[in-house]
XYZ file of C-alpha atoms in Angstrom:
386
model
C -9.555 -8.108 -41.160
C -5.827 -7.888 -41.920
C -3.421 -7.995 -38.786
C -1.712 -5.121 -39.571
C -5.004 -3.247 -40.043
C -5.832 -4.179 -36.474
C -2.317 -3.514 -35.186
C -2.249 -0.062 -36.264
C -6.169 0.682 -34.644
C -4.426 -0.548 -31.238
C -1.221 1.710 -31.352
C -3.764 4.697 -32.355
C -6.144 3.552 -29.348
C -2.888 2.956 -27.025
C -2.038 6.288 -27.776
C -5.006 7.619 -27.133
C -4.840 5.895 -23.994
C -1.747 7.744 -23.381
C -3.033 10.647 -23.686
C -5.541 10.534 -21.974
C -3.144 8.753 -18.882
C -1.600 12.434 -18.821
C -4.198 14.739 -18.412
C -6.152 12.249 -15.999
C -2.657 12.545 -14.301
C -1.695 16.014 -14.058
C -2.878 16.223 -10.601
C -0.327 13.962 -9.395
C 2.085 16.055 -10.032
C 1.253 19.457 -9.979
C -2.217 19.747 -7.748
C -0.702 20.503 -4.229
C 1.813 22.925 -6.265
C -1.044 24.764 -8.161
C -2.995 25.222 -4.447
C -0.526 26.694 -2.542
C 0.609 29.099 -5.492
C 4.028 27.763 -6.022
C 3.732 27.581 -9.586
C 0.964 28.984 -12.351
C -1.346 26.365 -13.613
C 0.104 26.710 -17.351
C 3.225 26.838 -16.196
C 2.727 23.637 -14.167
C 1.876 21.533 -17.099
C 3.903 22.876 -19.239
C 6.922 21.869 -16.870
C 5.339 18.628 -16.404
C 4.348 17.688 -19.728
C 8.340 18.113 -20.915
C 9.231 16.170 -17.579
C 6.504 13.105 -18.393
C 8.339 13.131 -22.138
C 12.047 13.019 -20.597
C 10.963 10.504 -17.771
C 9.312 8.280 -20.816
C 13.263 7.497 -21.930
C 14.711 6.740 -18.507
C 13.917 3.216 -18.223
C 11.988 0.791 -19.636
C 11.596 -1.995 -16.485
C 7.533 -1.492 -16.379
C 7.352 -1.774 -20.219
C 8.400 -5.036 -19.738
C 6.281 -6.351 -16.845
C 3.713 -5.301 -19.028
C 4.302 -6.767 -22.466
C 6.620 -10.150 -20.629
C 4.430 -10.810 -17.160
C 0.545 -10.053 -17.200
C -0.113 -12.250 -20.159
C 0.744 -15.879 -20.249
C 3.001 -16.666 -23.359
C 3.719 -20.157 -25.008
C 5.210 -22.451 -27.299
C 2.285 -20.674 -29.619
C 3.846 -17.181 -28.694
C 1.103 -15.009 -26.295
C -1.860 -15.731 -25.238
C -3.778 -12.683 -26.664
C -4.503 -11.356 -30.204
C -4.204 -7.815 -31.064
C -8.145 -7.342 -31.217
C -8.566 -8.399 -27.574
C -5.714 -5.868 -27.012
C -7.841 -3.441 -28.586
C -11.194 -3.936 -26.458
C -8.855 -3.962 -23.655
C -7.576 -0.640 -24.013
C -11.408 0.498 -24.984
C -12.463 -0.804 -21.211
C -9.646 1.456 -20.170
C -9.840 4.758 -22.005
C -13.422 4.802 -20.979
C -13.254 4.204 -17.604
C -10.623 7.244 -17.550
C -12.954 9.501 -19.093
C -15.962 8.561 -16.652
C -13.467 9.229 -13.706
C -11.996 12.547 -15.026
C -15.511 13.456 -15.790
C -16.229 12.880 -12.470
C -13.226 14.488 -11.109
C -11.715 11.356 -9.354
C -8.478 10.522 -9.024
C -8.791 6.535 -9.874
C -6.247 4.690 -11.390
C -4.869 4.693 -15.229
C -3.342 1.864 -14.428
C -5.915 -0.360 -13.131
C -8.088 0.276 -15.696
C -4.935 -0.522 -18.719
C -4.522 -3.364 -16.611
C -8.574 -4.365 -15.541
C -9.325 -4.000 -19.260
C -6.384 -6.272 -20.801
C -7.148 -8.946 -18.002
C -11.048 -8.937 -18.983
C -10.316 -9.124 -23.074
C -7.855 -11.608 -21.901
C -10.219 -14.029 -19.674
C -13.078 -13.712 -22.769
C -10.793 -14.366 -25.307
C -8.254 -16.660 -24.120
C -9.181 -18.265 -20.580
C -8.847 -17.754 -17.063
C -5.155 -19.296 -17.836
C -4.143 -16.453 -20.050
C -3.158 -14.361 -17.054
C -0.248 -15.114 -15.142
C -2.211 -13.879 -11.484
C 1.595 -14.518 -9.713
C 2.505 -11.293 -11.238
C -0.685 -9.584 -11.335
C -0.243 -10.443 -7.464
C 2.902 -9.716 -6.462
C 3.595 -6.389 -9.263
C 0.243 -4.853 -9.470
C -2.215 -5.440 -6.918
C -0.155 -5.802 -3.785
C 1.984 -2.243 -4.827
C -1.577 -0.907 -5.168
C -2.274 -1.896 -1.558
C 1.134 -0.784 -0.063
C 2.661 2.164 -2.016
C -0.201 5.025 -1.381
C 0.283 3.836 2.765
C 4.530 4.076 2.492
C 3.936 7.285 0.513
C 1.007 8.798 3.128
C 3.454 7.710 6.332
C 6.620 9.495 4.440
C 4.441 12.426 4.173
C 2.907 12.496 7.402
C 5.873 12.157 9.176
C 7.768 15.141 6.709
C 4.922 16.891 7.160
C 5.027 17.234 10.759
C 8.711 17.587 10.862
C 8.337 21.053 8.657
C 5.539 22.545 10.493
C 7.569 21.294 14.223
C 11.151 22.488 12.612
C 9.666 26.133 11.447
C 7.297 26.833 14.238
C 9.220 29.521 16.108
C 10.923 30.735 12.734
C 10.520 34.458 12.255
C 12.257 35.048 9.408
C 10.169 36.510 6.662
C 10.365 34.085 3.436
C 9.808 30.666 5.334
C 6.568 30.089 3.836
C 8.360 31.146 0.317
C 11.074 29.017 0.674
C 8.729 26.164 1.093
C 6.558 27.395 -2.335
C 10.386 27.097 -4.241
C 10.987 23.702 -2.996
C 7.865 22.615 -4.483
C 9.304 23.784 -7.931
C 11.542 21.104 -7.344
C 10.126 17.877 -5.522
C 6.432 18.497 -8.448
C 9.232 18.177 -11.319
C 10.676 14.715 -9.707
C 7.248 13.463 -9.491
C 6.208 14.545 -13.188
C 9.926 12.789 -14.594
C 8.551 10.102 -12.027
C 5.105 9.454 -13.407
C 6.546 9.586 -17.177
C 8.774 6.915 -16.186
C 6.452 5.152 -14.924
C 2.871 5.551 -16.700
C 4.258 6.015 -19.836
C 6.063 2.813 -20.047
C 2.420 1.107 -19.521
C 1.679 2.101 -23.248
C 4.801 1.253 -24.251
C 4.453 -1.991 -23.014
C 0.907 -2.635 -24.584
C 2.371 -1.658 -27.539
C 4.988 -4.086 -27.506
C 2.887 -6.750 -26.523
C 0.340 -5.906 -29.668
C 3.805 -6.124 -31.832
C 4.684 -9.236 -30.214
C 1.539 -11.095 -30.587
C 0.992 -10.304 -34.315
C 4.634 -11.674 -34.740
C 5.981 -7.740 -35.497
C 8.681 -8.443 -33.197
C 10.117 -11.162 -31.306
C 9.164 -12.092 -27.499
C 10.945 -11.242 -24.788
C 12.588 -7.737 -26.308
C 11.543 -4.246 -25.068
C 10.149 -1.113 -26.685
C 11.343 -0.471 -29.638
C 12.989 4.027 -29.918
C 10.133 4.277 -31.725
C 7.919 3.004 -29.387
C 9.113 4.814 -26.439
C 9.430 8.237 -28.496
C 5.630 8.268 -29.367
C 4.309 7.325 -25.825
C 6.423 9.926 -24.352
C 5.017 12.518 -26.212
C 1.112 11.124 -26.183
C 1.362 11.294 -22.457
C 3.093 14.624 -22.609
C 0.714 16.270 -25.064
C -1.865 15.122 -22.588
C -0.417 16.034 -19.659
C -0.254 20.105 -21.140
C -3.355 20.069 -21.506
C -4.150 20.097 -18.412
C -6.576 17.644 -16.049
C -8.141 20.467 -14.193
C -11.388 18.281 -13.238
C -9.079 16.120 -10.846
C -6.272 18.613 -9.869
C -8.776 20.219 -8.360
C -9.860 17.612 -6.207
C -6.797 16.331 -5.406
C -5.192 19.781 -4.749
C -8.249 21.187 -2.616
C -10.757 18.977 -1.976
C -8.812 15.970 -0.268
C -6.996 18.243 2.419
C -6.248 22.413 2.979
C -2.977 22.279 0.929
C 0.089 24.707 2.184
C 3.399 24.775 0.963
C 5.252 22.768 3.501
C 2.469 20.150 3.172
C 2.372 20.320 -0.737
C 6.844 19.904 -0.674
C 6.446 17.319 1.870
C 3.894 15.421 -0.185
C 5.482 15.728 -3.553
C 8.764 14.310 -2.230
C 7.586 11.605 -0.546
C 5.516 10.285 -4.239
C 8.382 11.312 -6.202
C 10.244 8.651 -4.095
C 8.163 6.392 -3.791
C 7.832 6.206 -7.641
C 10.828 6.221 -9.014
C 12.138 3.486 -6.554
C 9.044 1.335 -7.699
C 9.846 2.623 -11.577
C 13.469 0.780 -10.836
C 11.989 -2.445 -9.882
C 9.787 -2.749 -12.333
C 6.730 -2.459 -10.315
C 3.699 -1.172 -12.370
C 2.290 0.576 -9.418
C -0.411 3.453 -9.714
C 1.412 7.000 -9.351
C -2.759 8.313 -8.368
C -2.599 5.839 -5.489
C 0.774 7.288 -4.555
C 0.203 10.554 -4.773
C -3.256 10.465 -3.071
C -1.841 8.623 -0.341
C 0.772 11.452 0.206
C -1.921 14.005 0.279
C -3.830 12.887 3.008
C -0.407 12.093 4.645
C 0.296 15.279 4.718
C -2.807 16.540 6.165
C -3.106 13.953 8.639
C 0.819 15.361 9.405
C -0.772 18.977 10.024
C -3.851 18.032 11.952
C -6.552 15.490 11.685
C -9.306 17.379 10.764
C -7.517 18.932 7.590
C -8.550 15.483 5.534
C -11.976 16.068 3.657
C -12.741 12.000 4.832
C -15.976 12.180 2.663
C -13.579 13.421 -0.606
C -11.639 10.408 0.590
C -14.261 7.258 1.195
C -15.322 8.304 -2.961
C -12.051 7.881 -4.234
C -11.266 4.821 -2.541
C -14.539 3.719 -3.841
C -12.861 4.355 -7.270
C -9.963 2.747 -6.129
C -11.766 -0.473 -5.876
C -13.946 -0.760 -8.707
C -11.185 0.808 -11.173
C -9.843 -2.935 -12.979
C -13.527 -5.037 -12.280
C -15.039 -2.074 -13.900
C -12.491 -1.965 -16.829
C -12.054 -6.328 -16.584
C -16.114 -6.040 -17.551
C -15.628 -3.314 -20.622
C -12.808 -5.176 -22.049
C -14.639 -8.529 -21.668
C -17.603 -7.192 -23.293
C -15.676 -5.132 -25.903
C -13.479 -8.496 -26.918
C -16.828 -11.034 -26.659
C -18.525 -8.352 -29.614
C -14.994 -7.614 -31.175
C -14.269 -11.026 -31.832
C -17.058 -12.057 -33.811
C -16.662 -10.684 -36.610
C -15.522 -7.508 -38.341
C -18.812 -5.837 -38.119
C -18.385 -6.658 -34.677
C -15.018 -4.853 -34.651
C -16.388 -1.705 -36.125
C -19.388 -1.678 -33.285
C -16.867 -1.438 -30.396
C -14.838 1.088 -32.459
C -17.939 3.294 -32.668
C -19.178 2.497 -29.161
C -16.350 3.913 -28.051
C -16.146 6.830 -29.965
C -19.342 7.910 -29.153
C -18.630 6.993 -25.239
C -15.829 9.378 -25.392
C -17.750 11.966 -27.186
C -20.469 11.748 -24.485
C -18.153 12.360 -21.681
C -16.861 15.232 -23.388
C -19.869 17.242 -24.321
C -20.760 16.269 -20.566
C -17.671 17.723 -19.099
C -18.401 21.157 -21.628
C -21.656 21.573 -19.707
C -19.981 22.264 -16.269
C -16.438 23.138 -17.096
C -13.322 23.537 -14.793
C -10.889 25.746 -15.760
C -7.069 26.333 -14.530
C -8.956 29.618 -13.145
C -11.140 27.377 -10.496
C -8.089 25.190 -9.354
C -5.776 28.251 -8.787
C -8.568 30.466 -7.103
C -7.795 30.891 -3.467
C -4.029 29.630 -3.484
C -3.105 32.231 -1.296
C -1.721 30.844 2.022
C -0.688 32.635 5.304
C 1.986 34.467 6.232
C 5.638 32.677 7.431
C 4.452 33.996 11.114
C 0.946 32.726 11.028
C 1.647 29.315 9.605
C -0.460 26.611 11.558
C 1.051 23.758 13.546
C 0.617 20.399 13.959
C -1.407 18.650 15.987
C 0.218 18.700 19.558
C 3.250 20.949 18.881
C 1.896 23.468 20.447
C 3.597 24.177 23.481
C-alpha cells in the first residue's frame, strides 16, 4: 500500500487517539471540582476542553521525547514504519475504551506508549526501543509522580482543614469551592500540555519515518493545532464513566480537599511538562486524590476503589505492548492484513460503545450529591481535634 496512504490512516487513528486521551481524561481535571459543586459538569468541560487546546501550544518538550527517545533511530533513519505505528496506536485506543468502559482511571499514556513498544519489538526487535529512556522518562515518573503529588496533597490537605478549624466566618467552605475554579483550570492547561503533546509526537515520528520530515525537528503548527483540538473536542464531551470514580468513589471529596488536590497535580505536571517527562497526568491526579483523603482522615480512601485501579495501573502498557504486537504481526503481512486490524478495531470500539449505552453515566450521576457541609460543620483531620 502507498506510504502516504498509510501515513494519513495513522494521523486519523492518532487523532482518534487524541480524542479519546480527553474524555478518558476529564476526570483529572475536573472530578474533585464537579463533587464538591464548585463548578457545573458542562461548564467544567467546557472550561477544560479550551484549557487542554491552549495548554497543547505551550511547549512541545514531551513531543519530542516521544518522536526523538522511545524509538531507536539510525544511519537508516527510525526504527519503525508507519504501519507498526498504526497497530500501535490500535493497542492503545482500545485499551482506553475498555478502561473508560470500565470506569478506571488507567493511563493514556501507558497504553500510547505499551502499544508503540509492542508494534515496535514485533516489527523491528527488542533493539528498536531505547529502554534508557523508557526507564528513566516514562516508567520511573510513573512510579514517583502520583506519590510527590499524593504527599503535596496530603500535607495541603491537612494544613486547610488544621488552618480553618476554628473559622466562623460564613463563606469558608465557599471560598474553598472558588479556589477550585482556579487550581482545576491549571491542571486542564497542565494535562493539554502534557497529553496532547503525546499525539503530537506520534505524529511526528509517523512523518519522520516515512521521510515527510527530517529527524530530530518537532511538531510541525500544523501538527500541534490539530492535536490540541482532538484532545479538546474530547475532553467537552465529557468522561463521565471515570469522573465519577475518581471524583466519588476513590475518597468523600470536599472543597478544601478537591483545591488542595488540584494544586498539588497541576504542579506536579507542569514541572514534569518542562522537563520533558512523559509522565501520566491519571497517575498524578489519582495520587493527589487519595492524598487528600488520607490528609482528612484515613478512613475517607475507598482502598478497594484503589487496589482496582492500581491493578490498571500495572497491566496498562503489557496489555497495550500485546495489542500492538499482535496488531503489527497481522498488519504487516500484507494489505489484507492491514484492512483486518483496521476493522478489528473498528468493531472493538463499536463494542465498547454500544456496551457503555446499555448502562449509561450521565453528568447528572457525577454531580448528584455534591452538596457539602456547612463552613461551621466542616470535618477535621485526623488528630486536630483538640
Amino acid at each position: 500500500m502507498d506510504v502516504l496512504v498509510i501515513v494519513v490512516l495513522v494521523i486519523v487513528v492518532a487523532l482518534v487517539f487524541d480524542f479519546t486521551n480527553g474524555f478518558h481524561d476529564t476526570a483529572n481535571a475536573m472530578a474533585t471540582s464537579v463533587a464538591t459543586g464548585a463548578l457545573k459538569p458542562r461548564t467544567a468541560v467546557l472550561i477544560s476542553a479550551v484549557l487542554n487546546v491552549v495548554g497543547a501550544f505551550l511547549s512541545t518538550e514531551v513531543a519530542k521525547t516521544v518522536s526523538q527517545g522511545i524509538i531507536r533511530e539510525g544511519q537508516d533513519g527510525v526504527h519503525i514504519s508507519p504501519t507498526m505505528i498504526f497497530a500501535g496506536l490500535v493497542g492503545a485506543v482500545l485499551w482506553n475504551l475498555a478502561t473508560w468502559y470500565l470506569g478506571l482511571p488507567s493511563s493514556s499514556t501507558h497504553a500510547l506508549f505499551g502499544g508503540l513498544i509492542g508494534a515496535s519489538i514485533i516489527g523491528a526487535g527488542l533493539n528498536s526501543v531505547d529502554w534508557a529512556t523508557v526507564v528513566s522518562k516514562v516508567v520511573l515518573p510513573a512510579l514517583v509522580s502520583p506519590v510527590i503529588a499524593g504527599v503535596i496533597a496530603l500535607v495541603a490537605t491537612y494544613l486547610a482543614y488544621t488552618l480553618t478549624k476554628n473559622a466562623t466566618t460564613h463563606g469558608a467552605a465557599t471560598g474553598f469551592r472558588h479556589g477550585q475554579t482556579v487550581s482545576a483550570s491549571l491542571v486542564s492547561l497542565a494535562h493539554g500540555t502534557n497529553d496532547a503533546q503525546k499525539t503530537m509526537g506520534v505524529i511526528t515520528l509517523t512523518l519522520i519515518a516515512a521521510n515527510y520530515q527530517d529527524g530530530g525537528t518537532g511538531p510541525a503548527l500544523w501538527v500541534i493545532l490539530a492535536c490540541g483540538l482532538a484532545i479538546g473536542l474530547g475532553t467537552y464531551m465529557g468522561g463521565w464513566r471515570i469522573m465519577q470514580t475518581v471524583g466519588k468513589k476513590i475518597s468523600d471529596v470536599q472543597s478544601p480537599q478537591g483545591f488542595a488536590a488540584e494544586t498539588s497535580s497541576a504542579a506536579t505536571i507542569l514541572i514534569s511538562s518542562h522537563l520533558g517527562f512523559a509522565l501520566s497526568t491519571t497517575h498524578v491526579t489519582s495520587g493527589s486524590v487519595i492524598g487528600s483523603g488520607l490528609g482528612k482522615k484515613l478512613a475517607d480512601v475507598h482502598w478497594s476503589v484503589v487496589g482496582r485501579i492500581v491493578v490498571a495501573w500495572v497491566i496498562t502498557l503489557p496489555a497495550a505492548a500485546v495489542v500492538g504486537g499482535l496488531a503489527t504481526w497481522l498488519a504487516s503481512t500484507s494489505v489484507i492484513g492491514l484492512v483486518l486490524v483496521a476493522v478489528l478495531a473498528l468493531a472493538g470500539g463499536l463494542t465498547f460503545t454500544v456496551l457503555a449505552k446499555r448502562k449509561p453515566i450521565s453528568h447528572d450521576d457525577v454531580a448528584a450529591g455534591s452538596t457539602e457541609p456547612t463552613d461551621q460543620a466542616e470535618p477535621q483531620p485526623a488528630g486536630a481535634q483538640n
